[in-house]
Coordinates of C-alpha atoms in Angstrom, one line a residue:
Chain A
M1 CA 2.9 18.5 2.3
K2 CA 5.5 18.3 4.5
L3 CA 7.4 14.5 4.1
T4 CA 9.1 13.7 7.4
I5 CA 11.6 10.7 6.3
L6 CA 12.4 7.6 9.4
G7 CA 13.7 5.2 7.2
C8 CA 15.3 4.6 3.5
Y9 CA 17.5 1.8 3.6
A10 CA 17.4 -1.1 1.6
A11 CA 16.5 -4.7 3.8
T12 CA 18.0 -5.2 6.8
P13 CA 18.2 -2.0 9.8
R14 CA 21.6 -1.2 11.2
S15 CA 22.5 0.1 14.5
F16 CA 21.5 4.2 12.7
T17 CA 20.6 3.0 9.8
N18 CA 15.7 2.2 9.1
P19 CA 13.9 0.1 7.0
T20 CA 11.1 2.7 4.5
S21 CA 8.5 4.7 6.6
Q22 CA 7.8 8.3 6.1
V23 CA 5.4 10.6 6.8
L24 CA 3.7 12.5 5.0
E25 CA 1.2 15.5 6.7
V26 CA -0.7 16.8 4.4
K27 CA -5.1 18.6 4.9
N28 CA -4.7 18.4 8.7
H29 CA -3.5 14.6 7.9
L30 CA -0.7 12.5 9.2
F31 CA -0.3 9.3 6.8
L32 CA 1.9 6.8 7.4
I33 CA 4.4 5.4 4.3
D34 CA 5.1 1.8 5.1
C35 CA 6.1 1.1 8.9
G36 CA 9.6 -1.4 8.9
E37 CA 11.2 -2.4 12.2
G38 CA 11.0 0.2 15.1
T39 CA 9.3 2.7 13.1
Q40 CA 7.4 3.5 16.3
M41 CA 10.6 4.0 17.8
Q42 CA 10.8 5.9 14.6
L43 CA 8.6 8.4 14.9
R44 CA 9.2 9.2 18.4
R45 CA 12.6 10.1 18.0
N46 CA 11.0 12.6 15.7
K47 CA 8.5 14.3 17.4
I48 CA 5.9 13.0 15.6
K49 CA 2.8 13.2 17.5
F50 CA 2.0 9.4 16.7
S51 CA -1.8 9.4 18.0
K52 CA -2.5 11.5 14.9
I53 CA -2.1 8.6 12.4
R54 CA -4.8 7.6 11.2
H55 CA -4.4 5.4 8.2
I56 CA -1.3 3.1 7.3
F57 CA -0.7 2.7 3.6
I58 CA 1.8 -1.0 3.1
S59 CA 3.4 -1.0 -0.3
H60 CA 4.4 -4.8 0.0
L61 CA 4.6 -7.6 2.6
H62 CA 8.4 -7.9 2.1
G63 CA 9.7 -7.2 6.2
D64 CA 11.8 -4.0 5.7
H65 CA 8.8 -2.6 4.6
F66 CA 6.0 -3.7 7.6
Y67 CA 7.7 -5.9 10.1
G68 CA 7.6 -2.6 12.7
L69 CA 3.8 -2.0 11.8
V70 CA 1.6 -4.6 14.6
G71 CA 4.9 -2.7 17.8
L72 CA 2.8 0.2 16.7
I73 CA -0.8 -1.1 16.3
S74 CA 0.3 -2.5 20.0
T75 CA 1.8 0.6 21.3
F76 CA -1.0 2.6 20.2
R77 CA -3.5 -0.2 22.2
L78 CA -1.5 0.5 25.5
L79 CA -1.5 4.5 24.8
N80 CA -5.6 3.5 25.0
R81 CA -5.8 4.7 21.9
E82 CA -9.5 5.3 20.6
K83 CA -9.6 6.5 17.0
E84 CA -10.2 4.6 14.4
L85 CA -7.5 2.9 13.0
H86 CA -6.9 2.4 9.1
V87 CA -4.7 -0.4 7.6
Y88 CA -4.1 -0.3 3.6
G89 CA -1.5 -3.0 2.6
P90 CA -1.9 -6.3 0.7
K91 CA -4.3 -9.3 1.1
G92 CA -2.3 -11.3 4.0
I93 CA -2.3 -8.4 6.3
K94 CA -4.8 -8.8 8.7
E95 CA -4.0 -12.3 8.9
I96 CA -0.4 -11.4 10.4
I97 CA -2.1 -8.5 12.6
T98 CA -5.0 -10.3 14.0
L99 CA -2.6 -13.8 14.5
Q100 CA -0.2 -11.7 16.7
L101 CA -2.8 -10.3 18.9
K102 CA -5.1 -13.2 19.3
L103 CA -2.3 -15.0 20.5
A104 CA -1.1 -12.6 23.1
N105 CA -4.7 -12.9 23.8
S106 CA -5.1 -9.2 23.4
W107 CA -7.2 -7.3 21.0
T108 CA -7.7 -3.3 20.1
N109 CA -9.2 -1.3 21.9
F110 CA -9.8 1.0 18.7
P111 CA -11.1 -0.2 15.8
L112 CA -8.6 -1.3 13.3
L113 CA -9.9 -1.1 10.4
F114 CA -7.6 -3.2 7.2
H115 CA -8.7 -2.5 3.3
E116 CA -6.8 -5.3 1.7
L117 CA -5.8 -4.6 -1.8
N118 CA -5.3 -7.3 -4.3
S119 CA -6.2 -5.6 -7.4
K120 CA -3.8 -4.6 -10.1
E121 CA -5.0 -1.4 -11.2
P122 CA -4.4 2.0 -9.9
Q123 CA -8.1 2.2 -7.1
L124 CA -8.9 4.9 -4.3
L125 CA -8.7 4.9 -1.5
F126 CA -8.9 7.2 0.5
E127 CA -11.3 10.6 0.0
D128 CA -12.4 13.6 1.9
S129 CA -12.6 17.2 0.6
A130 CA -9.0 18.6 0.8
V131 CA -6.9 15.1 -0.3
M132 CA -7.2 12.2 -2.2
V133 CA -4.5 9.0 -2.1
K134 CA -4.2 6.6 -4.9
T135 CA -2.8 3.0 -5.3
I136 CA 0.3 2.9 -7.9
P137 CA 0.2 -0.3 -9.3
L138 CA 4.2 -1.1 -9.0
K139 CA 5.6 -4.7 -10.5
H140 CA 8.1 -6.3 -7.9
R141 CA 9.1 -9.4 -7.1
I142 CA 5.4 -9.8 -4.5
Y143 CA 2.4 -8.0 -5.6
T144 CA 3.0 -4.6 -4.5
N145 CA 1.5 -0.9 -4.7
G146 CA 2.5 3.4 -4.4
F147 CA 0.5 5.4 -3.3
L148 CA -0.1 8.9 -5.0
F149 CA -1.5 11.4 -2.3
Q150 CA -3.1 14.9 -4.1
E151 CA -4.4 17.8 -3.2
K152 CA -7.8 18.8 -4.5
P153 CA -7.8 22.6 -5.6
G154 CA -8.5 24.4 -2.3
E155 CA -11.0 27.1 -2.0
R156 CA -10.9 30.3 -4.0
K157 CA -9.1 32.9 -2.2
L158 CA -10.9 35.9 -1.1
L159 CA -10.1 39.2 -2.0
I160 CA -11.1 41.2 1.3
N161 CA -10.9 44.8 0.4
E162 CA -12.3 44.3 -3.3
A163 CA -15.3 42.6 -1.2
V164 CA -15.6 45.4 1.2
K165 CA -15.0 47.7 -2.2
Y166 CA -18.2 46.3 -4.0
N167 CA -20.5 46.6 -0.2
I168 CA -20.9 42.5 -0.6
D169 CA -22.7 41.0 2.5
V170 CA -20.4 39.2 4.8
S171 CA -22.9 35.9 4.8
L172 CA -22.1 35.1 0.9
Y173 CA -18.7 35.0 0.9
N174 CA -18.6 31.2 1.0
S175 CA -20.3 31.1 -2.3
L176 CA -17.6 33.9 -3.6
K177 CA -14.9 31.4 -1.6
K178 CA -17.0 28.4 -4.0
G179 CA -16.2 30.2 -6.8
K180 CA -19.8 31.5 -7.5
D181 CA -20.9 35.1 -8.0
V182 CA -23.3 37.2 -6.1
V183 CA -25.4 40.3 -6.1
S184 CA -24.4 42.9 -3.9
E185 CA -25.9 44.9 -1.4
D186 CA -26.4 47.4 -4.3
G187 CA -28.5 44.6 -6.7
E188 CA -25.6 44.7 -8.6
L189 CA -24.6 40.6 -10.0
I190 CA -20.4 40.5 -9.2
E191 CA -18.6 38.4 -11.3
N192 CA -16.1 36.0 -8.6
H193 CA -13.4 37.1 -10.4
L194 CA -13.9 40.2 -9.4
V195 CA -13.3 39.7 -5.7
T196 CA -11.6 36.5 -5.4
A197 CA -8.0 35.4 -6.4
D198 CA -6.0 31.8 -7.1
P199 CA -6.4 29.2 -5.0
P200 CA -2.7 27.9 -4.7
P201 CA -2.3 24.8 -7.1
P202 CA -2.7 22.0 -5.1
K203 CA -0.1 19.3 -4.3
S204 CA 0.3 16.1 -4.4
Y205 CA 3.4 13.2 -4.1
A206 CA 3.7 9.5 -5.3
F207 CA 5.3 7.4 -3.5
C208 CA 7.1 4.5 -5.7
S209 CA 8.5 1.9 -3.4
D210 CA 9.8 -1.4 -4.1
T211 CA 9.8 -1.7 -8.1
V212 CA 12.0 -2.6 -11.0
F213 CA 12.1 0.3 -14.0
D214 CA 8.6 0.6 -14.8
P215 CA 7.7 3.5 -17.5
D216 CA 3.5 2.2 -17.5
I217 CA 3.2 4.3 -14.2
V218 CA 4.0 7.6 -16.0
P219 CA 1.1 8.2 -16.7
Q220 CA 0.0 8.0 -13.0
I221 CA 2.6 9.7 -11.8
K222 CA 2.5 12.4 -14.2
H223 CA 4.0 16.3 -12.8
V224 CA 3.8 15.8 -9.7
N225 CA 5.2 17.9 -7.2
A226 CA 7.8 15.0 -5.8
L227 CA 7.9 11.2 -6.6
Y228 CA 10.0 9.6 -4.7
H229 CA 11.0 6.6 -6.3
E230 CA 13.4 4.0 -5.3
S231 CA 17.2 3.3 -6.1
T232 CA 18.7 0.6 -4.1
F233 CA 21.5 0.3 -6.8
L234 CA 23.5 2.4 -9.2
E235 CA 24.2 1.3 -12.8
S236 CA 27.1 -0.5 -11.4
E237 CA 25.0 -3.0 -10.2
M238 CA 22.5 -2.7 -12.9
D239 CA 22.6 -6.6 -13.3
L240 CA 21.2 -6.6 -9.9
A241 CA 18.6 -4.4 -10.0
F242 CA 16.0 -6.4 -12.8
P243 CA 16.3 -10.1 -11.3
T244 CA 15.7 -8.6 -7.6
K245 CA 13.1 -6.3 -9.5
H246 CA 14.5 -3.1 -8.0
S247 CA 15.9 0.0 -9.8
T248 CA 19.0 2.3 -10.5
A249 CA 19.9 5.9 -9.5
K250 CA 20.1 6.8 -13.0
Q251 CA 15.9 4.4 -13.8
A252 CA 14.7 6.6 -10.9
A253 CA 15.5 9.9 -12.4
T254 CA 14.5 7.9 -16.0
I255 CA 10.8 7.6 -14.2
A256 CA 11.4 11.1 -13.1
K257 CA 12.0 12.8 -16.4
L258 CA 9.7 10.8 -18.6
A259 CA 6.5 12.2 -16.3
S260 CA 7.8 15.4 -15.4
V261 CA 7.7 15.8 -12.5
K262 CA 9.5 18.2 -9.7
K263 CA 11.5 17.3 -8.0
L264 CA 12.8 13.8 -7.4
I265 CA 13.4 12.4 -3.9
L266 CA 16.3 8.5 -3.5
G267 CA 16.0 5.6 -1.7
H268 CA 15.7 2.1 -0.6
Y269 CA 19.8 2.4 -1.3
S270 CA 21.5 -0.9 -0.8
T271 CA 22.8 -0.8 2.3
R272 CA 26.5 -2.1 0.3
Y273 CA 27.1 1.3 -0.4
T274 CA 28.2 3.7 2.2
D275 CA 28.0 7.0 0.5
I276 CA 24.9 7.6 -0.7
N277 CA 25.7 10.9 -2.3
L278 CA 26.4 8.2 -5.8
F279 CA 22.8 8.2 -5.4
R280 CA 22.4 11.7 -6.0
Q281 CA 25.2 11.9 -9.0
E282 CA 23.9 9.4 -11.0
A283 CA 20.7 11.0 -10.7
E284 CA 21.4 14.2 -11.6
T285 CA 23.0 13.7 -15.1
I286 CA 20.0 12.7 -16.4
F287 CA 17.3 15.2 -14.2
P288 CA 18.0 17.8 -12.4
N289 CA 16.1 18.2 -9.2
V290 CA 16.9 15.4 -7.4
D291 CA 16.6 15.3 -2.3
L292 CA 18.3 12.5 -0.8
A293 CA 15.9 10.5 1.8
D294 CA 17.7 10.0 4.5
D295 CA 16.4 8.6 8.0
G296 CA 15.0 11.9 9.5
A297 CA 15.3 14.2 6.9
E298 CA 12.1 16.9 6.1
I299 CA 11.2 17.5 3.1
I300 CA 8.7 20.0 2.1
V301 CA 6.9 19.2 -0.9
E302 CA 6.8 22.8 -3.1
Chain B
M1 CA 28.8 -16.5 31.7
K2 CA 28.8 -13.3 30.3
L3 CA 24.9 -11.8 30.1
T4 CA 24.8 -8.6 27.6
I5 CA 21.5 -6.3 28.2
L6 CA 20.2 -5.7 24.8
G7 CA 16.4 -4.5 26.3
C8 CA 15.5 -4.4 29.3
Y9 CA 11.6 -2.1 29.6
A10 CA 8.3 -3.1 29.6
A11 CA 5.6 -2.7 26.7
T12 CA 6.1 0.3 24.7
P13 CA 9.9 0.9 23.2
R14 CA 10.2 4.6 23.2
S15 CA 13.3 6.9 21.4
F16 CA 16.2 5.4 23.2
T17 CA 15.1 2.1 25.2
N18 CA 13.8 -1.1 24.4
P19 CA 11.5 -4.1 25.5
T20 CA 12.9 -7.1 26.8
S21 CA 16.4 -9.3 24.5
Q22 CA 19.5 -10.7 26.2
V23 CA 21.9 -12.4 24.8
L24 CA 24.0 -15.1 27.6
E25 CA 27.1 -16.0 26.5
V26 CA 28.5 -19.5 28.1
K27 CA 30.8 -22.3 26.4
N28 CA 31.0 -21.4 22.9
H29 CA 27.5 -20.2 23.2
L30 CA 25.7 -17.3 22.4
F31 CA 21.9 -17.8 23.6
L32 CA 19.0 -15.3 23.0
I33 CA 17.1 -14.7 25.9
D34 CA 13.2 -12.4 23.8
C35 CA 14.1 -10.4 20.8
G36 CA 11.4 -7.9 21.0
E37 CA 11.3 -4.9 17.9
G38 CA 15.0 -3.5 17.6
T39 CA 16.8 -6.6 18.7
Q40 CA 18.6 -7.2 15.4
M41 CA 19.8 -2.8 15.5
Q42 CA 20.7 -3.7 19.1
L43 CA 23.0 -6.6 18.5
R44 CA 24.6 -4.6 16.1
R45 CA 24.9 -2.1 18.3
N46 CA 26.6 -4.0 21.2
K47 CA 28.2 -5.6 17.7
I48 CA 27.8 -9.1 18.7
K49 CA 28.7 -11.9 16.5
F50 CA 24.9 -12.7 15.8
S51 CA 25.2 -14.8 13.2
K52 CA 27.0 -17.2 16.2
I53 CA 23.3 -17.0 17.2
R54 CA 22.0 -20.8 17.5
H55 CA 19.4 -21.5 20.0
I56 CA 16.8 -18.4 20.6
F57 CA 14.7 -18.5 23.4
I58 CA 10.6 -17.1 23.5
S59 CA 9.6 -16.6 27.3
H60 CA 5.9 -15.3 25.8
L61 CA 3.6 -14.1 23.0
H62 CA 3.4 -10.7 24.0
G63 CA 5.1 -8.2 21.5
D64 CA 7.8 -6.6 23.9
H65 CA 9.3 -10.3 24.1
F66 CA 8.8 -11.8 20.7
Y67 CA 8.2 -8.8 17.7
G68 CA 11.8 -8.6 17.4
L69 CA 12.0 -12.1 16.0
V70 CA 10.6 -12.9 12.4
G71 CA 13.2 -9.2 10.8
L72 CA 15.8 -10.8 13.5
I73 CA 15.6 -14.3 11.3
S74 CA 14.9 -12.2 8.1
T75 CA 18.7 -10.9 8.5
F76 CA 19.3 -13.8 9.2
R77 CA 18.5 -15.2 5.6
L78 CA 19.5 -11.8 3.6
L79 CA 23.3 -12.4 4.9
N80 CA 22.9 -16.0 3.2
R81 CA 23.2 -17.5 7.2
E82 CA 24.0 -21.6 6.7
K83 CA 23.7 -22.4 9.7
E84 CA 20.5 -24.7 11.6
L85 CA 18.8 -22.4 13.5
H86 CA 16.6 -23.6 17.1
V87 CA 13.7 -21.2 18.2
Y88 CA 12.1 -22.5 22.0
G89 CA 9.0 -21.2 22.0
P90 CA 5.7 -21.2 22.9
K91 CA 3.1 -23.0 21.3
G92 CA 1.9 -20.4 17.9
I93 CA 5.3 -19.6 17.5
K94 CA 6.1 -21.5 14.6
E95 CA 2.5 -19.7 12.7
I96 CA 3.2 -16.8 13.2
I97 CA 6.8 -16.3 11.5
T98 CA 6.3 -18.9 9.4
L99 CA 2.7 -16.9 7.6
Q100 CA 5.3 -13.6 6.9
L101 CA 7.8 -15.8 5.7
K102 CA 4.7 -17.8 3.4
L103 CA 3.2 -13.8 2.3
A104 CA 7.1 -12.8 1.3
N105 CA 6.8 -15.0 -1.1
S106 CA 10.7 -16.0 1.1
W107 CA 11.4 -19.0 2.6
T108 CA 15.3 -19.7 5.0
N109 CA 18.3 -21.2 3.2
F110 CA 19.0 -22.3 6.6
P111 CA 17.1 -24.9 8.7
L112 CA 14.8 -22.8 10.9
L113 CA 13.4 -24.8 13.1
F114 CA 11.0 -24.3 15.6
H115 CA 10.7 -26.3 19.8
E116 CA 7.0 -25.7 20.4
L117 CA 6.2 -25.4 23.8
N118 CA 2.8 -26.3 25.8
S119 CA 4.1 -27.8 28.8
K120 CA 3.0 -26.1 32.6
E121 CA 6.1 -28.3 33.8
P122 CA 9.8 -27.6 33.5
Q123 CA 11.3 -29.0 30.1
L124 CA 14.9 -29.9 29.4
L125 CA 15.2 -28.2 26.7
F126 CA 18.5 -27.8 24.8
E127 CA 22.0 -30.0 26.5
D128 CA 25.3 -30.7 25.4
S129 CA 29.0 -31.8 27.2
A130 CA 28.4 -28.2 28.8
V131 CA 25.5 -26.8 29.5
M132 CA 21.7 -27.7 29.7
V133 CA 19.0 -25.0 29.8
K134 CA 15.4 -25.8 30.9
T135 CA 12.0 -24.6 30.5
I136 CA 11.3 -22.0 34.5
P137 CA 7.3 -22.3 34.0
L138 CA 5.9 -18.4 35.2
K139 CA 2.6 -17.0 36.0
H140 CA 1.9 -14.6 34.0
R141 CA -1.1 -13.2 31.7
I142 CA -0.7 -15.8 29.1
Y143 CA 1.0 -19.3 29.1
T144 CA 4.7 -18.4 29.7
N145 CA 8.6 -19.3 31.1
G146 CA 11.2 -18.7 32.4
F147 CA 15.3 -20.6 31.1
L148 CA 17.2 -21.6 33.4
F149 CA 20.4 -22.0 31.7
Q150 CA 23.1 -23.9 33.7
E151 CA 26.9 -25.1 33.1
K152 CA 27.9 -28.6 33.9
P153 CA 31.0 -29.8 36.2
G154 CA 33.7 -28.8 33.7
E155 CA 37.1 -31.1 34.2
R156 CA 39.5 -31.6 36.3
K157 CA 41.9 -29.6 36.0
L158 CA 45.5 -30.6 36.1
L159 CA 48.7 -29.7 37.7
I160 CA 51.8 -30.7 35.5
N161 CA 54.0 -30.4 37.2
E162 CA 52.6 -32.7 40.2
A163 CA 51.6 -34.8 35.9
V164 CA 55.4 -35.3 35.2
K165 CA 56.6 -35.5 39.2
Y166 CA 54.9 -39.5 39.7
N167 CA 55.8 -40.3 35.7
I168 CA 52.7 -40.5 34.4
D169 CA 52.2 -40.3 30.6
V170 CA 50.8 -37.7 28.3
S171 CA 48.4 -40.1 27.5
L172 CA 46.6 -40.2 29.8
Y173 CA 46.3 -36.1 30.7
N174 CA 42.5 -37.2 29.6
S175 CA 41.8 -39.8 32.0
L176 CA 43.3 -37.8 34.4
K177 CA 41.4 -34.4 33.1
K178 CA 38.0 -36.6 33.9
G179 CA 38.3 -38.1 37.4
K180 CA 39.9 -41.2 36.8
D181 CA 43.2 -42.4 38.6
V182 CA 45.9 -43.7 36.6
V183 CA 49.4 -46.1 36.8
S184 CA 52.7 -44.4 36.0
E185 CA 55.2 -44.8 33.6
D186 CA 56.8 -46.9 36.9
G187 CA 53.7 -49.5 37.3
E188 CA 52.6 -47.2 40.2
L189 CA 48.9 -47.0 40.5
I190 CA 48.1 -42.7 41.0
E191 CA 44.9 -41.4 42.2
N192 CA 43.7 -39.2 40.8
H193 CA 43.6 -36.5 43.8
L194 CA 47.1 -36.4 44.1
V195 CA 47.4 -34.3 40.5
T196 CA 44.3 -32.6 39.9
A197 CA 42.1 -29.9 41.1
D198 CA 38.2 -29.7 40.9
P199 CA 37.0 -27.4 38.5
P200 CA 36.0 -24.1 39.0
P201 CA 32.3 -24.3 40.4
P202 CA 29.4 -25.2 37.4
K203 CA 28.0 -21.9 37.1
S204 CA 23.9 -21.1 36.3
Y205 CA 21.8 -18.2 35.6
A206 CA 18.5 -18.1 35.7
F207 CA 16.1 -15.9 33.5
C208 CA 12.1 -15.0 34.9
S209 CA 10.2 -12.8 33.1
D210 CA 7.5 -12.3 32.7
T211 CA 6.1 -13.7 36.3
V212 CA 3.5 -12.5 39.2
F213 CA 5.6 -13.0 42.5
D214 CA 5.2 -17.0 42.8
P215 CA 7.8 -18.6 45.3
D216 CA 7.1 -22.2 43.6
I217 CA 10.1 -21.4 41.8
V218 CA 12.2 -21.3 44.0
P219 CA 13.1 -24.8 44.2
Q220 CA 14.1 -24.9 40.3
I221 CA 16.1 -21.7 41.0
K222 CA 17.9 -22.6 44.6
H223 CA 21.6 -21.3 44.4
V224 CA 21.6 -20.1 41.5
N225 CA 24.6 -17.8 40.5
A226 CA 22.5 -14.8 39.0
L227 CA 18.5 -14.6 38.3
Y228 CA 17.7 -12.0 36.3
H229 CA 13.8 -11.5 38.0
E230 CA 11.2 -9.1 36.6
S231 CA 10.1 -6.3 38.4
T232 CA 8.1 -4.1 36.2
F233 CA 6.1 -2.0 39.2
L234 CA 7.6 -0.8 42.8
E235 CA 5.8 -1.4 45.8
S236 CA 4.7 2.2 45.4
E237 CA 2.5 0.4 42.6
M238 CA 1.1 -2.8 44.2
D239 CA -1.9 -2.1 43.3
L240 CA -0.9 -2.0 39.6
A241 CA 1.0 -5.8 39.8
F242 CA -1.4 -8.8 40.8
P243 CA -3.9 -8.1 37.8
T244 CA -1.4 -7.6 35.9
K245 CA 0.4 -10.7 36.7
H246 CA 4.1 -8.9 37.3
S247 CA 6.4 -8.2 40.0
T248 CA 7.5 -5.6 42.3
A249 CA 11.8 -4.5 43.2
K250 CA 10.7 -5.7 46.3
Q251 CA 9.0 -9.5 45.1
A252 CA 11.4 -10.3 43.2
A253 CA 14.3 -9.3 46.0
T254 CA 12.1 -11.5 48.2
I255 CA 12.6 -14.5 45.5
A256 CA 16.3 -13.8 45.2
K257 CA 16.0 -14.1 49.4
L258 CA 14.3 -17.4 49.4
A259 CA 16.2 -18.2 46.5
S260 CA 19.5 -17.7 48.0
V261 CA 20.5 -16.8 44.6
K262 CA 24.2 -15.3 44.7
K263 CA 22.9 -12.4 42.5
L264 CA 19.6 -10.6 41.6
I265 CA 19.5 -8.8 38.2
L266 CA 16.1 -6.5 37.9
G267 CA 14.2 -5.2 34.7
H268 CA 11.6 -4.9 32.2
Y269 CA 10.9 -1.8 33.9
S270 CA 7.8 -0.3 33.5
T271 CA 8.3 2.9 31.5
R272 CA 6.2 5.4 34.3
Y273 CA 9.2 4.9 36.0
T274 CA 12.5 8.0 34.8
D275 CA 14.3 7.2 37.6
I276 CA 15.6 3.1 37.8
N277 CA 17.5 3.7 40.9
L278 CA 14.8 3.1 43.2
F279 CA 14.2 -0.5 41.8
R280 CA 17.9 -1.0 43.7
Q281 CA 17.2 0.6 46.6
E282 CA 13.8 -1.2 47.1
A283 CA 15.1 -4.7 46.7
E284 CA 18.7 -3.8 48.4
T285 CA 15.2 -3.3 51.3
I286 CA 15.4 -7.4 51.1
F287 CA 18.5 -8.8 49.8
P288 CA 21.7 -7.2 49.7
N289 CA 23.6 -8.0 46.3
V290 CA 21.7 -6.6 42.8
D291 CA 22.1 -4.8 39.5
L292 CA 19.8 -3.5 37.1
A293 CA 19.8 -4.9 33.9
D294 CA 20.1 -2.1 31.4
D295 CA 20.1 -1.1 27.4
G296 CA 23.5 -2.1 26.6
A297 CA 25.0 -3.5 29.9
E298 CA 27.6 -6.3 30.3
I299 CA 27.2 -8.3 33.8
I300 CA 29.7 -11.3 34.4
V301 CA 27.8 -14.1 36.6
E302 CA 30.6 -15.9 39.0

């Protein structure tokens, strides 16, 4: 799992900072998470092959999380995209995009499929043989979801030398990878664990932005390998966090601790702060393994 | 008149090129002309005091000319703007912006006034004591207007030494600037031309993007000090210009010549070309005074 931060600042884009957008590379997918203004430029600057994006997840309809979507869709059209594009986001997103395409007297030359969300319960949005994506309902000023990306357990790792030693026919290797016992050329039953090893444990990434401090999300994000949790403010601006339904770095760290995650990634910093290291320092008083999102940063989820 | 080019490329923004947007500074106004994605970042990068913008003119509803508008309006809201903002653009623009503000559960804290256009005749959009703005109907794939910005003749220039010599009371100086004859302290009628000089000639700027080659616009832009005319293509891609309703550099120069303008500014270059100097070279075969729009360029209209 590799996460590329395209933008990680709250509210308004500035000369050289970008609003929320991330790309998660996992099991041959490029998932785009949120799409603030300028995301398509950031995709280019970070040399991401964005024709590979087939699924876009929009957390909520505040501009700093989706104003770049219509431009990206238009660019896909101009680049003669043919592959399906799936957009998952709050109810209303389809009308916003289609109205603009209609007024430009244009339509996409690729299938554009909207999956509009309005449930307040976690929902499965996408699943294939290798990965699942679910919503994490969040509490913000308007209807908002985070997203949970989970790898499925991979196939068992074949120990070739052992398989040869036990005289197992090559045609049975796939069964072994799937965890089955097999019968060798010598007619002997070979228990799977003798010729395979456990696959690497599946990884998971939770994206939680924007949200007020909300321990209700803890069960759903328990033990994830990486949690991105918004920290718009520091504790010194605590009085602003609750009324705007945002979190402080300390609150984000508290959620990380309660959920026993492996790593906390902070982001969605208010542009009032000039030094984002203050967010890390504050979070580390609660939780040890803290990373800072920053525009252009690549973070390996381990 | 000072023109700042925020973006001048066609179709899709790239890592370091921006879609159409310009700021025209004239007689204490900052007029924003078109507003492609990323315009607010470009305003910041070019250190333009964008709270001073009170009038935004949108030529047409293709994304590379207006996808940055909703973000700019949202930023004005976050910056607690109080001053009126007037948006002039094709019918439909109000619905696009208001739908997005409504779904974000927000509204502006300043008066946001839309002036929707659908006339195919030139219209007066704005006028005060110093300047007028009119539409220039253009022919493109969808309903499109260019804009003509015209200074009004200024007050006559008072020749102080002469006024003193003729013993004219200070209270009459304003009448002199308005071109009136006055009576001196000695009871003598003083003809205006004796104590004033002609004001500098009023300047004018015509913005014409996007448009097919169309000599019908010539009477309206006759003798302007500067004409921005799109040149999406070079003559070598002439076969693309007509079906897409765009112009070549040579066609832009032909319009400049027919209209006897002082200066031609080219822009809206297709991103297929790597060297924009080719546009100037081609145009100069027809018309001598050619400037190239480029992101961040400042052009004085003389």
